[in-house]
mmCIF file of C-alpha atoms and ligand atoms in Angstrom:
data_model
loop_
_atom_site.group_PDB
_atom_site.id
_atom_site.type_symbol
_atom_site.label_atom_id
_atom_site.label_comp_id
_atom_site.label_asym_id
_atom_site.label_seq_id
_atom_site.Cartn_x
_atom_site.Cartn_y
_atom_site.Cartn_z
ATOM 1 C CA UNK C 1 177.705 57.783 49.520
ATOM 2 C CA UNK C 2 178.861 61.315 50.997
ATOM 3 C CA UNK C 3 181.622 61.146 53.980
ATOM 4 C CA UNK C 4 178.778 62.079 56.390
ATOM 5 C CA UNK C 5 176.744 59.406 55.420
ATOM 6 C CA UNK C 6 179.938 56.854 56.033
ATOM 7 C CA UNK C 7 180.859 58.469 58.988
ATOM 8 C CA UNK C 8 177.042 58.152 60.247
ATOM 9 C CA UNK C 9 176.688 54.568 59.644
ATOM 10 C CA UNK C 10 179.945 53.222 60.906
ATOM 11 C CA UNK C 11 179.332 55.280 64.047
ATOM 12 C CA UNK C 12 176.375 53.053 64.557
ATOM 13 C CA UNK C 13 178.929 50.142 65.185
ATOM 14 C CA UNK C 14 180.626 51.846 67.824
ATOM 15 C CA UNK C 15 181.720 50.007 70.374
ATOM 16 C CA UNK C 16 181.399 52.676 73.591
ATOM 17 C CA UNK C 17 179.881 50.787 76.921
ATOM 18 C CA UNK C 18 181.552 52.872 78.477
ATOM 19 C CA UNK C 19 181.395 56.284 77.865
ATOM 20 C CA UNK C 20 178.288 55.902 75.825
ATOM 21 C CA UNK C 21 179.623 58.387 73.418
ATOM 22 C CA UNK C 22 179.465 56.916 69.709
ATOM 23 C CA UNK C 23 182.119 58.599 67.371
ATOM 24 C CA UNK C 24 182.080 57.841 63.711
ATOM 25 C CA UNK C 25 185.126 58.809 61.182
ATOM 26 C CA UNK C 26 185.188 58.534 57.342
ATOM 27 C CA UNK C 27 188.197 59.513 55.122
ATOM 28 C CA UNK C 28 188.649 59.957 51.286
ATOM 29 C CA UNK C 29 191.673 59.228 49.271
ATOM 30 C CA UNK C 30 192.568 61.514 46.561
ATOM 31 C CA UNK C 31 191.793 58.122 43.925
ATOM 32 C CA UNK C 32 188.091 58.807 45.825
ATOM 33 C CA UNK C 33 188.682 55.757 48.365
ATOM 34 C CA UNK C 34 186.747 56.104 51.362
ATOM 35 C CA UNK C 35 187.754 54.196 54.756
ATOM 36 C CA UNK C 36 185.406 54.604 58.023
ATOM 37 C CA UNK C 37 186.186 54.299 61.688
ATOM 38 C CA UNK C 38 184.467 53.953 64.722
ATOM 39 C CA UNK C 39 185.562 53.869 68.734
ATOM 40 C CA UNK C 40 186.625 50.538 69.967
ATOM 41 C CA UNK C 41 186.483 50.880 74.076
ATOM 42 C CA UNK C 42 188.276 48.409 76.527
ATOM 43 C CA UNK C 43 187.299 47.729 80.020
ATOM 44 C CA UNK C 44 190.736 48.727 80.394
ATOM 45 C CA UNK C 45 189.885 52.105 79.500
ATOM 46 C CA UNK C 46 193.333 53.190 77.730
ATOM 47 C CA UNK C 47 193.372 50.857 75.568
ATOM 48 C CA UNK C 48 190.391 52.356 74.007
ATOM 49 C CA UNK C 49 190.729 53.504 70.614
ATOM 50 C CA UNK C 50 189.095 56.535 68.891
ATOM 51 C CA UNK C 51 186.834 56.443 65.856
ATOM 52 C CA UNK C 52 189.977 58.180 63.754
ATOM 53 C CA UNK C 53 192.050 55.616 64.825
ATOM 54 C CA UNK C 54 190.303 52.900 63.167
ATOM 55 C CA UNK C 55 189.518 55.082 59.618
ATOM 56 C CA UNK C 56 193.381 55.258 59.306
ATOM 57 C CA UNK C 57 194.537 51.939 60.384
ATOM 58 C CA UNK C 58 191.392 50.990 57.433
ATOM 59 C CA UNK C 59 193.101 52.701 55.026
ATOM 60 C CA UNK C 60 196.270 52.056 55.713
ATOM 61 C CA UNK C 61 195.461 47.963 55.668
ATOM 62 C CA UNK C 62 193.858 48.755 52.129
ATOM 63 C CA UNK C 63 197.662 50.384 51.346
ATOM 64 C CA UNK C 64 196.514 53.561 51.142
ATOM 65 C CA UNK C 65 198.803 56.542 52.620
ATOM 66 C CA UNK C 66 197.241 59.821 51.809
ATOM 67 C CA UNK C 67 193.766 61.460 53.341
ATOM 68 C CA UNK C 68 192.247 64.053 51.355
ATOM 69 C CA UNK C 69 188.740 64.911 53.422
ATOM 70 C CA UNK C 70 188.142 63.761 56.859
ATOM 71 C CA UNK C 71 184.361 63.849 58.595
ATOM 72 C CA UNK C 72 183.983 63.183 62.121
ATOM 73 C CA UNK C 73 180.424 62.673 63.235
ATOM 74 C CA UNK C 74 178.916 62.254 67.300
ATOM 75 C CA UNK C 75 175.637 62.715 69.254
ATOM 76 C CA UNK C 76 177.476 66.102 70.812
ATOM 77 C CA UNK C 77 175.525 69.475 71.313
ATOM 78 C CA UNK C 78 178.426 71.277 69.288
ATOM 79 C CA UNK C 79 180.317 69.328 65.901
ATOM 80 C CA UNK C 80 182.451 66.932 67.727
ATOM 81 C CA UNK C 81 186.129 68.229 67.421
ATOM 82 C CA UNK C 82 189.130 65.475 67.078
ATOM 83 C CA UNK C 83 190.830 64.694 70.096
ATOM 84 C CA UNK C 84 194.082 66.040 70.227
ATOM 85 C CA UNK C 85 196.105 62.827 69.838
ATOM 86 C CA UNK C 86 193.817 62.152 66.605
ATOM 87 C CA UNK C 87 194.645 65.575 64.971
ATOM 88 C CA UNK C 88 198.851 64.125 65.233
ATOM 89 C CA UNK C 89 197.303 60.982 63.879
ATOM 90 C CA UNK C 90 195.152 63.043 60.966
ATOM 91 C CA UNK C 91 198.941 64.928 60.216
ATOM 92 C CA UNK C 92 200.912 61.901 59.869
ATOM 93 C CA UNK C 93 198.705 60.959 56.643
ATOM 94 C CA UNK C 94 197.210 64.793 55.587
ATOM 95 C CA UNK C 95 198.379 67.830 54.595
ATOM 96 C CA UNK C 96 197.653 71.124 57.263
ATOM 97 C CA UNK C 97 195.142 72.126 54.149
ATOM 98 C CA UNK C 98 193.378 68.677 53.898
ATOM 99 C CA UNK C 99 189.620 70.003 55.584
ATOM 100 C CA UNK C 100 188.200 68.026 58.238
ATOM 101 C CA UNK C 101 184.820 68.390 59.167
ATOM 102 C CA UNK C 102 183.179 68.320 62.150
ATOM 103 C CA UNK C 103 179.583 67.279 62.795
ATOM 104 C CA UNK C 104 176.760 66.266 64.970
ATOM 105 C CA UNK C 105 174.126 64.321 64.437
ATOM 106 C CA UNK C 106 171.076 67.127 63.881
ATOM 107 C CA UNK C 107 173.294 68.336 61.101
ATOM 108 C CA UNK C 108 175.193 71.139 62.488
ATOM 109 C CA UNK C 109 178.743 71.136 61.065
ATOM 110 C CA UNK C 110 181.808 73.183 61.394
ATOM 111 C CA UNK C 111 184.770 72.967 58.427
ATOM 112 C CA UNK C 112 188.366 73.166 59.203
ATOM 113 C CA UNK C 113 191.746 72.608 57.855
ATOM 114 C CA UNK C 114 193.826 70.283 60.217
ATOM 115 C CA UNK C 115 195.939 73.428 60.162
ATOM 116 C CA UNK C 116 193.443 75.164 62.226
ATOM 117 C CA UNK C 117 192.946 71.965 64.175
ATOM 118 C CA UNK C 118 196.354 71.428 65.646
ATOM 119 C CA UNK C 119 198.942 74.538 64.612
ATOM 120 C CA UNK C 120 202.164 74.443 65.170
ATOM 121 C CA UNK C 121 201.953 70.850 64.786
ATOM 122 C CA UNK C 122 205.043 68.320 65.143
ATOM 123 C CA UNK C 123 206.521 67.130 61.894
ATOM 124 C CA UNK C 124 209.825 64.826 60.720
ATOM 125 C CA UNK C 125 211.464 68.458 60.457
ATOM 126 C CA UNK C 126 211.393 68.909 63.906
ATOM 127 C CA UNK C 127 214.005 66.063 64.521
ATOM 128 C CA UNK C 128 216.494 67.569 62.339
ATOM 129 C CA UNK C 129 219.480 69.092 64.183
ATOM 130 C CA UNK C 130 219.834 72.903 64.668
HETATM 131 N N1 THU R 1 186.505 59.650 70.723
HETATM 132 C C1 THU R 1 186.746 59.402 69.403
HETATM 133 O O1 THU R 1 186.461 58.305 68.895
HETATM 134 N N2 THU R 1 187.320 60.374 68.666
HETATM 135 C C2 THU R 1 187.647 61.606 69.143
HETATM 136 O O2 THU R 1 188.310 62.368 68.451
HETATM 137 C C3 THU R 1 187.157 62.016 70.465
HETATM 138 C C4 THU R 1 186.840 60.896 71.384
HETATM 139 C C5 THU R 1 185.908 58.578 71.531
HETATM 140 C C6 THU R 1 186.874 57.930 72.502
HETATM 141 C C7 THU R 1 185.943 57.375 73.548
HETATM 142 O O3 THU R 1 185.523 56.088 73.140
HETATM 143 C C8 THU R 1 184.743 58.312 73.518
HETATM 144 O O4 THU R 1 184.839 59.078 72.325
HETATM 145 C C9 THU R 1 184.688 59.270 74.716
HETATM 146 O O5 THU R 1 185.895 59.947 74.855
#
């Protein structure tokens, strides 16, 4: 199965009641793992959680660490683009050249590095003293 076709069916179980807006993730392992996500909403709206979210908390319950390909699939006019707090979540498990791509659901897609998605992004490094 390709990462779009992962990301496609676990964005059927969305859970979005809410916003109505169905998000699907999928992410590969370098070993060739794949772990999908979907968004979880909460009538307490924060407490929402995105599609992302749940792909890495997958694959990091399956004691898997690294992502090596991300997809990211919703019905949006344009290739649904990470939130921003889901690009620091992408970081803490890929490298800034790991591509993530972005998709809707008539099959328009736009590839990026997660370098391009968040630069100048925070990392451990940044806590070091000066
Ligand atoms: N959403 C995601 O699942 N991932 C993103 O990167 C963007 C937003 C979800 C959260 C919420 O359930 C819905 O889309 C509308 O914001």
């Amino acid at each position: 199965m390709t990462l779009r076709d992962a990301a496609a069916a676990v964005r059927e179980n969305a859970y979005a009641p809410y916003s109505g807006f169905k998000v699907g993730a999928a992410l590969r392992t370098p070993g060739g793992q794949v772990f999908t996500g979907c968004n979880v909403e909460n009538v307490a709206y924060p407490e929402g959680t995105c599609a992302e979210a749940g792909a890495i908390a997958a694959m990091i319950a399956a004691g898997e660490t690294l992502i090596a390909e991300a997809y990211v699939i919703a019905d949006s006019p344009e290739p649904v683009p990470p939130c921003g707090g889901c690009r620091q979540k992408l970081a803490e498990f890929a490298g800034l050249d790991v591509v993530v791509t972005l998709a809707n659901l008539v099959g328009v897609e736009k590839v990026m590095t997660l370098g391009q998605l968040l630069p100048g992004a925070f990392g451990k490094g940044h806590m070091d003293p000066a």
